[in-house]
Coordinates of C-alpha atoms and ligand atoms in Angstrom, one line a residue:
M521 CA 77.0 109.2 109.1
E522 CA 77.0 107.1 112.2
I523 CA 73.5 108.2 113.2
Y524 CA 72.3 107.6 109.7
W525 CA 73.4 104.0 109.6
E526 CA 72.0 103.3 113.1
T527 CA 68.5 104.4 112.1
R528 CA 68.7 102.5 108.8
I529 CA 69.6 99.3 110.5
I530 CA 66.9 99.5 113.1
R531 CA 64.3 100.5 110.5
G532 CA 65.1 97.3 108.6
F533 CA 63.4 95.3 111.4
S534 CA 59.7 95.3 111.9
D535 CA 58.4 96.3 115.3
L536 CA 57.5 92.7 116.1
E537 CA 61.0 91.4 115.2
Y538 CA 62.5 94.2 117.1
R539 CA 60.6 93.3 120.3
G540 CA 60.8 89.6 119.9
N541 CA 63.6 87.9 118.0
F542 CA 65.9 90.8 117.8
R543 CA 67.0 90.7 121.4
T544 CA 67.5 86.9 121.7
M545 CA 68.7 86.1 118.2
K546 CA 72.3 84.9 118.1
I547 CA 74.2 87.0 115.6
K548 CA 76.8 85.2 113.6
S549 CA 79.6 86.5 111.3
V550 CA 78.4 87.2 107.8
R551 CA 78.7 84.3 105.3
G552 CA 82.1 84.4 103.6
T553 CA 83.7 86.4 106.4
H554 CA 85.8 85.1 109.3
D555 CA 87.0 85.9 112.7
L556 CA 90.7 85.4 113.4
L557 CA 91.1 84.1 116.9
P558 CA 94.3 84.8 118.9
E559 CA 95.9 81.4 118.0
A560 CA 95.6 82.4 114.3
T561 CA 96.6 86.1 114.5
Q562 CA 100.1 85.1 115.6
L563 CA 100.9 83.6 112.2
W564 CA 99.2 86.5 110.4
Q565 CA 101.4 89.0 112.3
E566 CA 104.4 87.0 111.3
I567 CA 103.4 87.1 107.7
E568 CA 102.8 90.9 107.9
A569 CA 106.1 91.5 109.7
A570 CA 107.9 89.4 107.0
A571 CA 106.3 91.6 104.3
R572 CA 107.2 94.9 106.0
H573 CA 110.7 93.7 106.7
N574 CA 111.5 92.3 103.2
F575 CA 109.7 94.9 101.2
G576 CA 111.6 97.5 103.3
L577 CA 114.9 96.1 102.1
Y578 CA 113.8 97.0 98.5
G579 CA 112.7 100.5 99.4
Y580 CA 109.0 99.9 99.6
A581 CA 106.8 102.1 101.9
E582 CA 103.3 101.4 103.2
L583 CA 100.3 103.2 101.9
R584 CA 96.9 103.0 103.6
T585 CA 93.8 103.9 101.7
P586 CA 90.1 103.8 102.8
I587 CA 88.3 100.5 102.4
F588 CA 85.5 102.1 100.4
E589 CA 85.7 104.4 97.3
E590 CA 83.4 105.8 94.7
T591 CA 82.1 102.9 92.6
E592 CA 83.2 104.8 89.5
L593 CA 86.9 104.3 90.5
F594 CA 86.6 100.5 90.3
A595 CA 84.3 100.6 87.2
R596 CA 86.7 102.7 85.3
S597 CA 90.0 101.0 86.4
I598 CA 89.1 97.3 86.7
G599 CA 86.8 97.5 83.7
A600 CA 83.0 97.5 83.4
A601 CA 83.0 94.1 81.6
T602 CA 84.9 92.2 84.3
D603 CA 83.3 89.7 86.8
I604 CA 84.4 91.9 89.7
V605 CA 82.6 95.0 88.5
Q606 CA 79.6 93.2 87.0
K607 CA 78.8 90.9 89.9
E608 CA 81.2 90.9 92.8
M609 CA 81.2 94.4 94.3
Y610 CA 79.5 95.4 97.5
T611 CA 77.9 98.6 96.4
F612 CA 75.7 100.9 98.5
A613 CA 74.3 104.4 98.3
D614 CA 74.5 107.1 101.0
S615 CA 71.7 109.4 102.0
K616 CA 72.5 111.7 99.1
G617 CA 72.3 108.9 96.5
K618 CA 76.1 108.8 95.9
T619 CA 77.3 105.3 95.1
F620 CA 80.2 103.7 96.9
S621 CA 81.8 100.2 96.8
L622 CA 83.8 98.3 99.3
R623 CA 87.2 97.9 97.6
P624 CA 87.4 94.5 95.7
E625 CA 91.2 95.0 95.2
G626 CA 93.9 97.5 96.1
T627 CA 95.5 98.8 92.9
A628 CA 92.7 101.2 91.9
S629 CA 92.9 103.0 95.3
V630 CA 96.7 103.2 95.3
V631 CA 96.6 104.8 91.9
R632 CA 93.9 107.2 92.9
A633 CA 95.9 108.2 95.9
F634 CA 99.1 108.5 93.8
I635 CA 97.3 111.0 91.5
E636 CA 95.4 112.8 94.3
H637 CA 98.5 113.6 96.3
G638 CA 100.6 114.4 93.3
L639 CA 103.2 111.7 94.1
H640 CA 104.2 111.8 90.4
H641 CA 105.5 115.3 90.6
D642 CA 109.1 114.3 91.5
G643 CA 109.4 112.2 88.4
G644 CA 111.0 109.3 90.4
I645 CA 110.0 105.7 91.0
H646 CA 107.5 105.1 93.7
R647 CA 107.5 101.8 95.6
L648 CA 104.4 101.2 97.6
Y649 CA 102.8 98.4 99.5
Y650 CA 99.5 97.8 101.3
I651 CA 98.0 95.2 103.6
G652 CA 94.3 94.9 104.3
P653 CA 90.9 93.5 103.7
M654 CA 89.2 93.3 100.3
F655 CA 85.6 92.5 99.5
R656 CA 84.0 90.4 96.7
H657 CA 80.6 88.9 96.5
E658 CA 81.7 85.4 95.4
R659 CA 80.4 82.0 96.2
P660 CA 82.2 81.2 99.5
Q661 CA 84.3 78.0 99.3
K662 CA 87.8 77.0 100.4
G663 CA 90.2 79.8 99.4
R664 CA 87.4 82.0 98.2
Y665 CA 85.8 84.4 100.7
R666 CA 83.7 87.6 100.7
Q667 CA 86.1 89.4 103.0
F668 CA 89.6 88.3 102.4
H669 CA 93.0 90.0 102.9
Q670 CA 95.7 91.0 100.5
I671 CA 99.3 92.1 100.7
G672 CA 99.9 94.1 97.6
V673 CA 102.9 95.9 96.0
E674 CA 102.8 98.6 93.4
V675 CA 105.8 100.2 91.7
L676 CA 105.0 103.3 89.7
G677 CA 107.2 105.3 87.3
S678 CA 109.2 102.8 85.3
D679 CA 108.7 100.1 82.7
H680 CA 112.1 98.5 83.1
P681 CA 111.8 94.7 82.9
A682 CA 114.5 94.4 85.5
L683 CA 112.2 96.1 88.0
E684 CA 109.6 93.5 87.3
A685 CA 112.1 90.7 88.0
E686 CA 113.2 92.5 91.1
V687 CA 109.6 92.6 92.5
I688 CA 109.4 88.9 91.9
E689 CA 112.7 88.2 93.5
M690 CA 111.5 90.2 96.5
L691 CA 108.5 88.0 96.7
H692 CA 110.8 85.0 96.5
R693 CA 112.8 86.4 99.5
F694 CA 109.6 87.0 101.4
F695 CA 108.5 83.4 100.9
E696 CA 111.9 82.1 101.8
H697 CA 111.8 84.1 105.0
L698 CA 108.5 82.4 105.9
E699 CA 109.8 79.0 104.8
V700 CA 107.0 78.6 102.3
E701 CA 107.7 75.8 99.8
G702 CA 106.0 74.4 96.7
L703 CA 105.0 77.6 94.9
E704 CA 105.4 77.7 91.1
L705 CA 105.9 80.9 89.3
L706 CA 104.0 81.2 86.0
V707 CA 104.7 84.1 83.6
N708 CA 103.3 85.4 80.4
S709 CA 102.9 88.5 78.3
V710 CA 99.4 89.7 77.5
G711 CA 100.7 92.1 74.8
C712 CA 99.8 95.8 74.6
T713 CA 97.3 98.1 73.0
N714 CA 99.2 97.7 69.7
C715 CA 99.1 93.9 69.4
R716 CA 96.4 92.7 71.7
P717 CA 93.3 94.0 69.8
A718 CA 94.2 91.8 66.7
Y719 CA 94.6 88.7 68.9
I720 CA 91.4 89.4 70.7
Q721 CA 89.6 89.7 67.4
L722 CA 91.1 86.3 66.4
L723 CA 89.9 84.8 69.6
R724 CA 86.4 86.2 69.2
E725 CA 86.2 84.7 65.7
Q726 CA 87.3 81.3 66.8
L727 CA 84.9 81.4 69.8
N728 CA 82.0 82.3 67.5
T729 CA 82.7 79.5 65.0
Q730 CA 82.1 76.8 67.7
A731 CA 80.0 78.9 70.0
S732 CA 77.7 76.0 71.1
D733 CA 80.6 74.0 72.6
W734 CA 81.5 76.7 75.1
C735 CA 79.9 77.2 78.5
S736 CA 77.4 80.1 78.7
Q737 CA 79.8 82.3 80.5
C738 CA 82.4 81.9 77.8
R739 CA 79.8 82.6 75.1
Q740 CA 79.1 85.9 76.9
R741 CA 82.9 86.5 77.3
A742 CA 83.4 86.1 73.6
E743 CA 81.4 89.3 73.2
T744 CA 82.6 91.3 76.3
N745 CA 86.0 90.1 77.2
P746 CA 87.4 87.2 75.0
L747 CA 90.7 87.1 76.8
R748 CA 88.9 85.9 80.0
V749 CA 87.9 82.7 78.2
L750 CA 91.5 81.5 78.7
D751 CA 90.9 81.9 82.4
C752 CA 87.6 79.8 82.4
K753 CA 87.5 77.2 85.2
T754 CA 84.7 75.0 83.7
P755 CA 86.1 71.5 83.0
D756 CA 84.3 71.2 79.6
C757 CA 86.0 74.3 78.3
Q758 CA 89.5 73.1 79.1
P759 CA 90.2 71.0 76.0
L760 CA 88.7 73.8 73.9
I761 CA 91.0 76.4 75.5
E762 CA 94.0 74.1 74.7
K763 CA 93.1 74.5 71.0
L764 CA 92.9 78.3 70.9
P765 CA 95.8 80.3 69.5
T766 CA 98.1 81.7 72.2
I767 CA 99.1 85.3 72.3
E768 CA 102.7 84.4 72.1
E769 CA 102.6 84.3 68.3
H770 CA 100.8 87.6 68.1
L771 CA 103.0 89.8 70.3
C772 CA 104.4 92.9 68.6
E773 CA 108.2 93.2 68.4
E774 CA 108.4 95.5 71.4
C775 CA 106.3 93.3 73.6
R776 CA 108.3 90.2 72.5
R777 CA 111.6 92.0 73.4
H778 CA 110.2 93.2 76.8
F779 CA 109.1 89.7 77.7
S780 CA 112.5 88.2 76.7
R781 CA 114.4 90.8 78.7
F782 CA 112.2 90.2 81.7
R783 CA 112.9 86.4 81.6
N784 CA 116.6 87.1 81.2
Y785 CA 116.5 89.2 84.4
L786 CA 114.7 86.4 86.2
D787 CA 117.4 84.0 85.1
L788 CA 120.0 86.5 86.3
Q789 CA 118.3 86.5 89.8
Q790 CA 118.1 82.7 89.7
V791 CA 114.3 82.8 90.0
P792 CA 112.8 79.7 88.5
Y793 CA 109.6 80.1 86.4
R794 CA 107.5 78.5 83.7
V795 CA 106.0 80.3 80.8
D796 CA 102.2 79.7 80.7
P797 CA 101.0 81.2 77.4
R798 CA 97.4 81.0 78.6
L799 CA 97.9 83.0 81.7
V800 CA 95.7 86.1 81.6
R801 CA 94.6 88.3 84.4
G802 CA 91.0 89.1 85.2
L803 CA 91.5 92.8 85.2
D804 CA 91.4 94.9 82.0
Y805 CA 94.2 97.2 82.9
Y806 CA 97.1 94.7 82.6
V807 CA 99.5 94.9 79.7
R808 CA 102.7 92.9 78.8
T809 CA 104.1 91.0 81.8
T810 CA 101.7 89.1 83.9
F811 CA 102.5 86.5 86.5
E812 CA 100.9 84.2 89.1
M813 CA 102.3 82.0 91.8
V814 CA 100.3 78.9 92.3
S815 CA 100.3 76.0 94.7
D816 CA 98.9 72.5 94.3
R817 CA 98.0 72.6 98.0
L818 CA 95.0 74.7 97.1
G819 CA 91.9 73.7 95.2
P820 CA 92.1 73.4 91.4
T821 CA 90.1 76.6 90.7
Q822 CA 91.7 78.7 93.4
N823 CA 95.3 77.7 93.3
A824 CA 96.8 81.2 92.9
V825 CA 98.4 82.7 96.0
V826 CA 99.8 85.7 94.1
G827 CA 98.7 87.5 90.9
G828 CA 100.2 90.5 89.3
G829 CA 101.5 92.3 86.3
R830 CA 102.0 95.5 84.4
Y831 CA 99.4 98.2 84.1
D832 CA 100.9 101.0 82.1
G833 CA 97.6 102.7 81.1
L834 CA 95.9 102.8 84.5
V835 CA 97.2 106.1 85.8
E836 CA 96.0 107.8 82.7
I837 CA 92.6 106.1 82.8
L838 CA 92.2 107.6 86.2
G839 CA 93.1 111.1 85.1
G840 CA 96.8 111.2 85.9
P841 CA 99.8 111.7 83.7
A842 CA 101.2 108.8 81.7
T843 CA 102.9 106.7 84.3
R844 CA 104.1 103.1 84.1
G845 CA 103.0 100.7 86.8
F846 CA 103.7 97.1 87.9
G847 CA 102.5 95.2 90.9
F848 CA 101.0 92.2 92.5
A849 CA 98.5 91.1 95.2
L850 CA 98.9 88.2 97.4
G851 CA 96.0 86.5 99.2
I852 CA 96.9 86.0 102.9
E853 CA 94.2 83.3 103.5
R854 CA 95.6 81.2 100.7
L855 CA 99.1 81.7 101.9
V856 CA 98.1 80.6 105.4
T857 CA 96.6 77.4 103.8
V858 CA 99.8 76.7 101.8
M859 CA 101.9 77.2 105.0
G860 CA 99.8 74.6 106.8
E861 CA 100.1 73.8 110.5
R862 CA 103.1 75.4 112.1
P863 CA 104.5 74.9 115.6
N864 CA 104.1 78.1 117.6
K865 CA 107.5 79.8 117.5
S866 CA 107.1 82.2 120.4
Q867 CA 105.2 81.6 123.6
S868 CA 104.1 85.1 123.7
V869 CA 101.2 84.5 126.1
A870 CA 103.2 82.8 128.9
P871 CA 104.1 85.4 131.5
D872 CA 107.6 86.2 132.5
L873 CA 106.6 86.7 136.1
F874 CA 103.4 85.7 138.1
L875 CA 102.8 87.9 141.1
G876 CA 100.9 86.2 143.9
F877 CA 99.3 88.0 146.8
L878 CA 97.7 87.2 150.2
D879 CA 95.3 90.0 151.0
D880 CA 93.9 93.3 149.8
A881 CA 97.0 95.3 150.8
S882 CA 99.4 93.0 149.0
F883 CA 97.0 92.9 146.0
E884 CA 97.5 96.7 145.7
E885 CA 101.2 96.3 146.0
C886 CA 101.2 93.7 143.2
I887 CA 99.1 96.0 141.0
Q888 CA 101.8 98.7 141.3
L889 CA 104.6 96.2 141.0
A890 CA 103.1 94.8 137.8
S891 CA 102.8 98.3 136.3
H892 CA 106.4 99.1 137.2
L893 CA 107.7 95.8 135.6
R894 CA 105.7 96.2 132.4
G895 CA 107.4 99.6 132.1
E896 CA 110.6 97.6 132.2
G897 CA 109.4 95.4 129.4
I898 CA 108.4 92.4 131.5
H899 CA 105.2 90.4 131.0
A900 CA 103.8 90.5 134.5
Y901 CA 100.6 88.7 135.5
L902 CA 98.3 88.6 138.5
D903 CA 95.0 87.1 139.3
F904 CA 91.7 89.0 139.2
Q905 CA 89.4 86.2 140.1
G906 CA 89.8 86.1 143.8
R907 CA 91.8 82.9 143.9
S908 CA 93.4 81.6 147.1
L909 CA 97.2 81.7 147.0
K910 CA 97.4 78.0 146.3
A911 CA 95.0 78.4 143.4
Q912 CA 97.1 81.4 142.1
M913 CA 100.2 79.2 142.1
R914 CA 98.3 76.5 140.2
L915 CA 97.4 79.1 137.6
A916 CA 101.0 80.3 137.4
N917 CA 101.9 76.7 136.5
R918 CA 99.2 76.3 134.0
L919 CA 100.2 79.6 132.2
G920 CA 103.8 78.4 132.1
S921 CA 105.1 81.5 133.9
R922 CA 108.9 81.6 134.0
F923 CA 109.1 83.1 137.5
T924 CA 106.7 83.6 140.5
C925 CA 106.9 86.0 143.4
V926 CA 104.6 85.9 146.3
V927 CA 104.0 89.3 148.1
G928 CA 102.8 89.5 151.7
E929 CA 103.1 91.9 154.6
E930 CA 106.7 90.9 155.3
E931 CA 107.9 91.6 151.7
M932 CA 106.1 94.9 151.8
T933 CA 107.8 96.1 155.0
S934 CA 111.3 94.7 154.2
G935 CA 111.2 95.7 150.5
R936 CA 112.8 92.3 149.7
F937 CA 111.0 89.9 147.4
P938 CA 111.4 86.1 146.9
L939 CA 111.8 85.3 143.2
K940 CA 111.3 81.7 142.2
R941 CA 112.5 80.3 138.9
M942 CA 109.8 77.8 138.0
E943 CA 112.0 75.6 135.8
D944 CA 114.2 74.4 138.7
G945 CA 112.7 76.0 141.8
H946 CA 115.8 78.2 142.3
L947 CA 115.0 80.9 144.8
V948 CA 116.6 84.4 145.3
T949 CA 115.6 87.3 147.4
V950 CA 115.9 90.6 145.7
T951 CA 114.9 94.3 146.1
R952 CA 112.0 95.7 144.1
E953 CA 114.5 97.2 141.6
E954 CA 116.4 94.0 141.1
I955 CA 113.3 92.0 140.1
S956 CA 113.5 93.0 136.5
V957 CA 117.2 92.4 136.2
Q958 CA 116.8 88.9 137.5
V959 CA 113.8 88.1 135.3
K960 CA 115.6 89.4 132.2
S961 CA 118.9 87.6 132.9
Ligands
LIG1028 P1 91.1 83.8 91.3 O1 91.4 83.5 89.9 O2 91.5 82.8 92.3 O3 89.7 84.2 91.4 P2 91.8 86.6 91.0 O4 92.4 86.7 89.6 O5 90.4 87.0 91.1 O6 92.0 85.1 91.6 P3 93.3 88.8 92.0 O7 92.3 89.8 91.8 O8 94.5 88.8 91.2 O9 92.7 87.3 92.0 O10 93.8 88.8 93.6 C1 95.1 88.4 94.0 C2 95.0 87.3 95.0 O11 94.1 87.5 96.0 C3 94.6 85.9 94.4 O12 95.7 85.3 93.8 C4 94.2 85.2 95.7 O13 95.3 84.7 96.4 C5 93.5 86.3 96.4 N1 92.0 86.3 96.3 C6 91.3 86.8 95.2 N2 90.0 86.6 95.4 C7 89.9 86.0 96.6 C8 88.8 85.6 97.4 N3 87.5 85.8 97.1 N4 89.0 85.0 98.6 C9 90.3 84.8 99.0 N5 91.4 85.2 98.4 C10 91.2 85.8 97.2
LIG1029 MG1 88.6 86.0 91.1

């Protein structure tokens, strides 16, 4: 596989390009993708740790799946008529002509793995989460990228509305942990295979009577996926959407009851929400409960930080036994935007101890000492750029090291080391073994 790609990439350049531009050309990151530099990864790690911690409290375990799958998996689960499958997937063929796609979302892969590994055999409830990159060929703009990252949760094996409310309460706790404010929870029911078809037919009829008023995409959606019209972002369509019938009045008795129980459980958990009868999800597999969490700190057309809902038919669509499912996906980039600038909580880059040396022999001693101290859990630092001792001490100051220790011939023979606390200049002389005790105290 590796060799195959290498040759393909090189063959893509003409001989001239290869000899000329290729070597000097500056290569930049691909449009719609981003590097996360160390000052940003700290917050990302905090977010991921908060997810792992809080989801763990509810019994969720992590699942990691490959970032590419057979295209068929996404076409079948997300739906052939959706924007994602029609225009947003990164699809490629391998040397045997098999077609693969970079995953545009996580649920399809989770369900594939759930079936493939027979997780359903124990008949219990499976609580899973994932964290990782997703890929969609969208027009890059603020909050919309081609590689972005999601934290997702799936719970398989139950259709209890209290479980839905619990998942949302868990999200609530996660946001509280991260001190995220200003998110609004929107909920709706999109009905089920019993009641939705009649509503969709009604929508289609209405859309067709005034077809010329709608944007071209909506005219197309009227045929392929009328529900998605409710999700149209074109300004001209908004007043028209307002006039469309809502699904609320068309829910069957069971869906109505499910939705009302779900809201009762939210109340019980004291989770505030607003019913948005026009909230639909872009993916075909959703039934009944759907929800989004939105923020006005994001752009008007990409204000959702979290989207989720129930997908009871999906496991069957992918060849597994009838299994209920509920879940959500959260966009990490959008969450980071909502969180805004945060003061750095931990100074993880500042060393605990800066080891200064005078010559080659004491440099070697410092290398060994640093290794020993790291084994004790201490962040030890030494210079590798041939600085004079004076310059080493300036560096120690600049890095904000808590302690310094200068090692010379005398220290090496006596086995006693001068440890200076930088904050107040306090100096103690300790043995090699006592260094870590002092630094930790
Ligand atoms: P939107 O309506 O904003 O396009 P969506 O319905 O396509 O969202 P989902 O498939 O439900 O989004 O994905 C869940 C979350 O993932 C979104 O709420 C958002 O936070 C994030 N997300 C989706 N697409 C992108 C993207 N292209 N770039 C960055 N984040 C994204
Ligand atoms: Mg989208």
